[in-house]
XYZ file of C-alpha atoms in Angstrom:
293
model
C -12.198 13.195 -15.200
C -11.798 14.332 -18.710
C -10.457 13.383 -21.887
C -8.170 15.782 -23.773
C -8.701 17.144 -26.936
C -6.235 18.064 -28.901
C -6.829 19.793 -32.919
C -4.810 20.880 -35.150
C -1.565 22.087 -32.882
C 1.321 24.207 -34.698
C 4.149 25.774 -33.468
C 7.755 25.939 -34.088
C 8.183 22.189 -34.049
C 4.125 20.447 -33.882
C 2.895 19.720 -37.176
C -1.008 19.945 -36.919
C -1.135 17.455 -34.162
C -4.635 15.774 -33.618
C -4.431 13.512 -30.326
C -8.069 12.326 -28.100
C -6.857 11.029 -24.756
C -10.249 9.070 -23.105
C -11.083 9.315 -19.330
C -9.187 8.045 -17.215
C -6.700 6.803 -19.420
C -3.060 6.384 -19.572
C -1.600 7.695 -23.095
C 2.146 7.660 -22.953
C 4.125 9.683 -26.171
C 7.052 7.156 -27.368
C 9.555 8.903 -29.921
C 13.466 10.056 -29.640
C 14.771 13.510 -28.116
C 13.520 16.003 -30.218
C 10.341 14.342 -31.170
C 8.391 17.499 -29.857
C 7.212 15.478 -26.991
C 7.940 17.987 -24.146
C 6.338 20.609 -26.060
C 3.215 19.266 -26.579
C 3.205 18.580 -22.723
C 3.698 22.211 -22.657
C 0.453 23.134 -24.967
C -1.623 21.272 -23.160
C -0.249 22.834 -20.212
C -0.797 26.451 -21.365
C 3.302 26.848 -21.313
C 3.881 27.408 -24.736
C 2.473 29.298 -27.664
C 0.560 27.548 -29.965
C -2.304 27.574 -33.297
C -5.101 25.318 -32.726
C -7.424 23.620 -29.904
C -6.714 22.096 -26.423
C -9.745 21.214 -25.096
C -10.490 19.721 -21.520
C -13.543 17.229 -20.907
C -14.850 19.256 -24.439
C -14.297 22.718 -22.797
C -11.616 24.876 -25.065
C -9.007 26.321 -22.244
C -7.012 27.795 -24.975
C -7.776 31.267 -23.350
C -6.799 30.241 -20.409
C -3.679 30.470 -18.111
C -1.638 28.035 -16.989
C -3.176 28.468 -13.363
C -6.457 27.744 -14.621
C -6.163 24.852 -16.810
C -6.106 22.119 -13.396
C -3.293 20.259 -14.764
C -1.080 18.971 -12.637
C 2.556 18.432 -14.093
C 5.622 16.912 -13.379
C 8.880 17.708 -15.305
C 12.122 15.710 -15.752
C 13.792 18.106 -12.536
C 11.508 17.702 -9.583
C 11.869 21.103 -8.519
C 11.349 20.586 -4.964
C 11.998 23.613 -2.884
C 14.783 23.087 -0.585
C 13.892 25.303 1.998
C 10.572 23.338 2.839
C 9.320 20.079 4.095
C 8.541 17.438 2.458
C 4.839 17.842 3.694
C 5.237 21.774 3.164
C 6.134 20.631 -0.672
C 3.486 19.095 -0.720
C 1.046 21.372 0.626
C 2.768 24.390 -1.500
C -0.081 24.653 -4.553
C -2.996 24.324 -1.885
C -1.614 27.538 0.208
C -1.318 28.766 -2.701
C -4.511 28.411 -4.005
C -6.031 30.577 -0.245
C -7.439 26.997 0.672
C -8.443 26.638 4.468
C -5.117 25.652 6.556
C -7.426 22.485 7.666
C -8.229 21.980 4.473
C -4.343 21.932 3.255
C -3.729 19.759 6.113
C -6.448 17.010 5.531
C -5.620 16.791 1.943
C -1.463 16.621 2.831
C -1.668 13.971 5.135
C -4.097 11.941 2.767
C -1.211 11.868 0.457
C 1.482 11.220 3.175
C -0.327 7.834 3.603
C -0.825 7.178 -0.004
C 2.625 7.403 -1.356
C 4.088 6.109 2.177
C 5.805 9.028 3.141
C 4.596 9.528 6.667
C 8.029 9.144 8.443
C 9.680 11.408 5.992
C 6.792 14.488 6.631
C 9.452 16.923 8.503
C 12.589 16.292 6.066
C 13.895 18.599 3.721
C 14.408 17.067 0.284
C 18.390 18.097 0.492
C 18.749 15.836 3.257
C 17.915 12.271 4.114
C 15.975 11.699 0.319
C 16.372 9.495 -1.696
C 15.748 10.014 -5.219
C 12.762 7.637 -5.284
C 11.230 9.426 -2.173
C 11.813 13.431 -4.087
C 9.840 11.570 -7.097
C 7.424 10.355 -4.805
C 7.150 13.887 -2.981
C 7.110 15.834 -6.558
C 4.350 13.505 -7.496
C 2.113 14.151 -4.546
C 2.644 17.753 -5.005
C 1.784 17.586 -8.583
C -1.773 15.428 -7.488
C -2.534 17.811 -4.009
C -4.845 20.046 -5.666
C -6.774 17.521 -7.483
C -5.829 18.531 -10.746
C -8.341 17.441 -14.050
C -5.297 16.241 -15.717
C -1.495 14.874 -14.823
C 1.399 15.432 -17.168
C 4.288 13.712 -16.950
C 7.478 14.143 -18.885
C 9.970 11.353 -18.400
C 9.542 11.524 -14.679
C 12.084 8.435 -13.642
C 14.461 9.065 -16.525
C 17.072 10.005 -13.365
C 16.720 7.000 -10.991
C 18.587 3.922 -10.884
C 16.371 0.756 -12.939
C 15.172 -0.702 -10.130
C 13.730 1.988 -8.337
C 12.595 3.793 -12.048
C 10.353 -0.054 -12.215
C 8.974 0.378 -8.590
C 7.885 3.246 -9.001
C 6.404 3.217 -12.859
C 4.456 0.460 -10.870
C 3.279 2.811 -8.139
C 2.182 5.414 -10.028
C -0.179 3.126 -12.330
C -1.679 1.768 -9.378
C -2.318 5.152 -8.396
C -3.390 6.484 -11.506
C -5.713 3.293 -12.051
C -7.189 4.095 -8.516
C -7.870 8.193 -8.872
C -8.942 7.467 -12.138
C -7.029 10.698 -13.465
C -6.361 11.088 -17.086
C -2.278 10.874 -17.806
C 0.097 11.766 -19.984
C 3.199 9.960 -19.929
C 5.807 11.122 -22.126
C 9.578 8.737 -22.568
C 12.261 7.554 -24.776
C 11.968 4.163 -23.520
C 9.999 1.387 -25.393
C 9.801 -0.892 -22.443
C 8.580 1.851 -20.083
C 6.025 2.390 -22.536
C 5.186 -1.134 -23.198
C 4.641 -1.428 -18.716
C 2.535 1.806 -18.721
C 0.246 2.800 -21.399
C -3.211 2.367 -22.543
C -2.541 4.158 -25.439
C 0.763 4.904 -27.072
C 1.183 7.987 -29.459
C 4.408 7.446 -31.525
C 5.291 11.398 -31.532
C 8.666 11.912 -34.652
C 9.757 15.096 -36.069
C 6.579 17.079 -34.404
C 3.623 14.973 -35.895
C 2.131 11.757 -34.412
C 3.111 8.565 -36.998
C 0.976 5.897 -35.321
C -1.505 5.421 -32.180
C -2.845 2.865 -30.495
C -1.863 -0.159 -28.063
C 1.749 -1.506 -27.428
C 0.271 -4.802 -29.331
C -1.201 -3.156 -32.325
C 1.710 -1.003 -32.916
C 4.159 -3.807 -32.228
C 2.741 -6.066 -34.381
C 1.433 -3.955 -37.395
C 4.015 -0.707 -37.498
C 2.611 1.583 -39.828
C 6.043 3.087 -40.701
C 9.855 2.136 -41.087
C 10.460 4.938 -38.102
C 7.821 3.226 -35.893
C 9.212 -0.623 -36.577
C 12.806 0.717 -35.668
C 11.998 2.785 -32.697
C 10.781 -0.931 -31.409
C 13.581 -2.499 -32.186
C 12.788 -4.607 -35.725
C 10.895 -7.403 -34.245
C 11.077 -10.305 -36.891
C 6.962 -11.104 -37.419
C 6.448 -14.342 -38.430
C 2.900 -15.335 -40.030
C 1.433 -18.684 -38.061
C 0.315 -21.369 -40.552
C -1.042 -23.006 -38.152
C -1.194 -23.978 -34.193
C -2.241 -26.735 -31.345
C -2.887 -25.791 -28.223
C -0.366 -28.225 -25.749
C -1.363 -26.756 -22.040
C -3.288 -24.051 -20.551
C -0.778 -21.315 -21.669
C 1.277 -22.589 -23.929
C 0.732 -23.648 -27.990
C 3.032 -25.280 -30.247
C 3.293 -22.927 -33.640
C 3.807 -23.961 -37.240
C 6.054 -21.223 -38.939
C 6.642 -22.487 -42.360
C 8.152 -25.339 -41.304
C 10.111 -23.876 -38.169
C 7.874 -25.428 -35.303
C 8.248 -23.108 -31.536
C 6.766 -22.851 -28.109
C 4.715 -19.549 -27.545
C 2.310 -18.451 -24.914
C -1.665 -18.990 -25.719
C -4.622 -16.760 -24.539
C -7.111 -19.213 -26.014
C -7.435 -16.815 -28.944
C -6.634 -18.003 -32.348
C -2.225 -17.174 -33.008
C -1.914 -15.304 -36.753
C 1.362 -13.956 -35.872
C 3.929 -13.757 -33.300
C 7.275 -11.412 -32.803
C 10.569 -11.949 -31.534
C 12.619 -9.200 -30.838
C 16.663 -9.090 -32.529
C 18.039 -9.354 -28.527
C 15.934 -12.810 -27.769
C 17.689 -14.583 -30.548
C 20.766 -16.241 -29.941
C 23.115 -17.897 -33.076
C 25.721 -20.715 -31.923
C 27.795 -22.962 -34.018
C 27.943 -25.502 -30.871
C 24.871 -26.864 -29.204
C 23.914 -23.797 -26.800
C 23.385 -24.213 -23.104
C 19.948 -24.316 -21.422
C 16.751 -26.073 -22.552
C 15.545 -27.284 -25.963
C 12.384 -25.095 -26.227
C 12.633 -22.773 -29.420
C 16.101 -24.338 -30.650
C 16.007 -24.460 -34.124
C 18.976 -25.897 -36.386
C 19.916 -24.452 -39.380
C-alpha cells in the first residue's frame, strides 16, 4: 500500500501543510471544528481545489480525478442509497467500475463475512439497520474496490458510545489486517488516543505537532496542543523502585504514588485534571495515590 505525500497544501483555509503518512499506517488528524481537517481529507481526495503536491506511494495524482486517485472515503453521513441492498451498497463502486458480475459478487460476499453482515445481505438500510450495521455497510462499500488509500472523517461521531468503541475496535483490526493506509480524522482525544499510529494535531489550517499519542501527551509543543488534551499535570520522577511486575512506586519531590512500569526507566508521568479528586474528609475507596495536603 502506499504512503501519502503531502507538500506544501494551500487553499482557502490550509496553510502550506506538509504531512508523510507511512504504509500501512493509521494517522488520525486531532484538532476542533474548523481546524481544516475535512478539507484536507478532501485534497487528498481530489474534492477540493488546492496549490501544492498530493502524492500516492511517490506518484503525484494532483492531475488526477477523483475517480482515479483509488481512495476510498467515508464521510460523517453514510450516504447509503435507500433504494438498494445492503449487498447492492456494497457492490455499487464495483458495477460501477464495468467489473465482471462474478467478479462483483466474489468480492461482495468476501466482505459480507468480514464485517458480519451475512444475515442482513437483502435489507434496505431504511429498514431493519441499525446505525452500527449502515457504518459497517458504508465501510465495506468504501473498502469493495480495493482502494490504495481509506479516508475517514469522523465516521462514528453519530452512534451511541458503546457501539462508536466497538466499532473504532473493528475497524483497526481490519485496517491492521488489509494493511491499508488510513486517515482518521475526529474531535475526540480519546478516540484518537484508541486509534492512531500517528496523530497530526491539525489548528487554524496548519499542522502544530505530529507524532504518537505518548510523545505529544507528554511533551506538547504548544499551549493549543496541551489544552486540546486536557492540561495533564507532568510531574518530573526523581526517582523510582520497581514493587511488582507492573507496578513501581514513584518519588515526586516528596509526593510518593503507585504507577504502572514497562521495565523502562519512569522520567515523567501525567495525570489528567478529571483523575484527581480533592476532599476535606478521608475519601472512599483504597489508599493507593492518596496524598494529604
Amino acid at each position: 500500500m502506499p504512503s501519502i505525500q503531502l507538500r506544501g497544501i494551500k487553499n482557502y483555509i490550509c496553510k502550506g501543510v506538509d504531512l508523510t503518512v507511512n504504509n500501512g499506517e493509521l494517522l488520525v488528524i486531532l484538532g476542533k471544528t474548523g481546524a481544516g481537517k475535512t478539507t484536507l481529507l478532501n485534497v487528498i481526495a481530489g474534492l477540493t481545489s488546492y496549490e501544492g503536491s498530493v502524492s500516492l506511494d511517490g506518484i503525484p495524482v494532483d492531475n488526477l480525478p477523483p475517480r482515479k486517485r483509488e481512495v476510498g472515503y467515508l464521510f460523517q453521513d453514510f450516504c447509503l442509497f435507500p433504494h438498494m441492498t445492503v449487498r447492492d451498497n456494497i457492490g455499487f463502486g464495483l458495477r460501477a467500475r464495468g467489473l465482471p458480475e462474478k467478479t462483483v459478487r466474489t468480492r461482495v460476499n468476501d466482505l459480507l463475512v468480514t464485517f458480519k453482515l451475512q444475515h442482513l445481505a437483502e435489507r434496505y438500510p431504511d429498514k431493519g439497520l441499525s446505525g452500527g450495521e449502515k457504518q459497517r455497510v458504508a465501510l465495506a462499500r468504501a473498502l469493495a474496490p480495493r482502494p490504495k488509500v481509506l479516508l475517514l472523517d469522523e465516521p462514528f461521531n453519530s452512534l451511541d458510545l458503546r457501539t462508536a468503541k466497538h466499532l473504532r475496535m473493528e475497524l483497526k483490526r481490519i485496517q491492521r489486517a488489509l494493511h491499508i493506509t488510513t486517515v482518521y480524522v475526529t474531535h475526540n482525544q480519546r478516540e484518537a488516543s484508541e486509534m492512531a499510529d500517528t496523530i497530526a494535531v491539525m489548528h487554524k489550517g496548519a499542522i502544530e505537532q505530529t507524532g504518537t499519542f505518548t510523545d505529544i501527551f507528554f511533551d506538547p509543543s504548544n499551549r493549543y496542543v496541551s489544552e486540546l488534551l486536557g492540561f495533564p499535570n507532568i510531574l518530573r520522577c526523581r526517582k523510582f523502585s520497581p514493587l511488582a511486575p507492573g507496578i513501581a512506586r514513584v518519588d515526586l519531590d516528596g509526593i510518593s504514588v503507585l504507577a504502572p512500569y514497562d521495565g523502562q526507566p519512569i522520567e515523567k508521568i501525567a495525570i489528567s485534571p478529571w483523575n484527581i479528586y480533592l476532599s476535606r474528609d478521608i475519601p472512599p475507596g483504597p489508599e493507593i495515590n492518596r496524598v494529604k495536603v
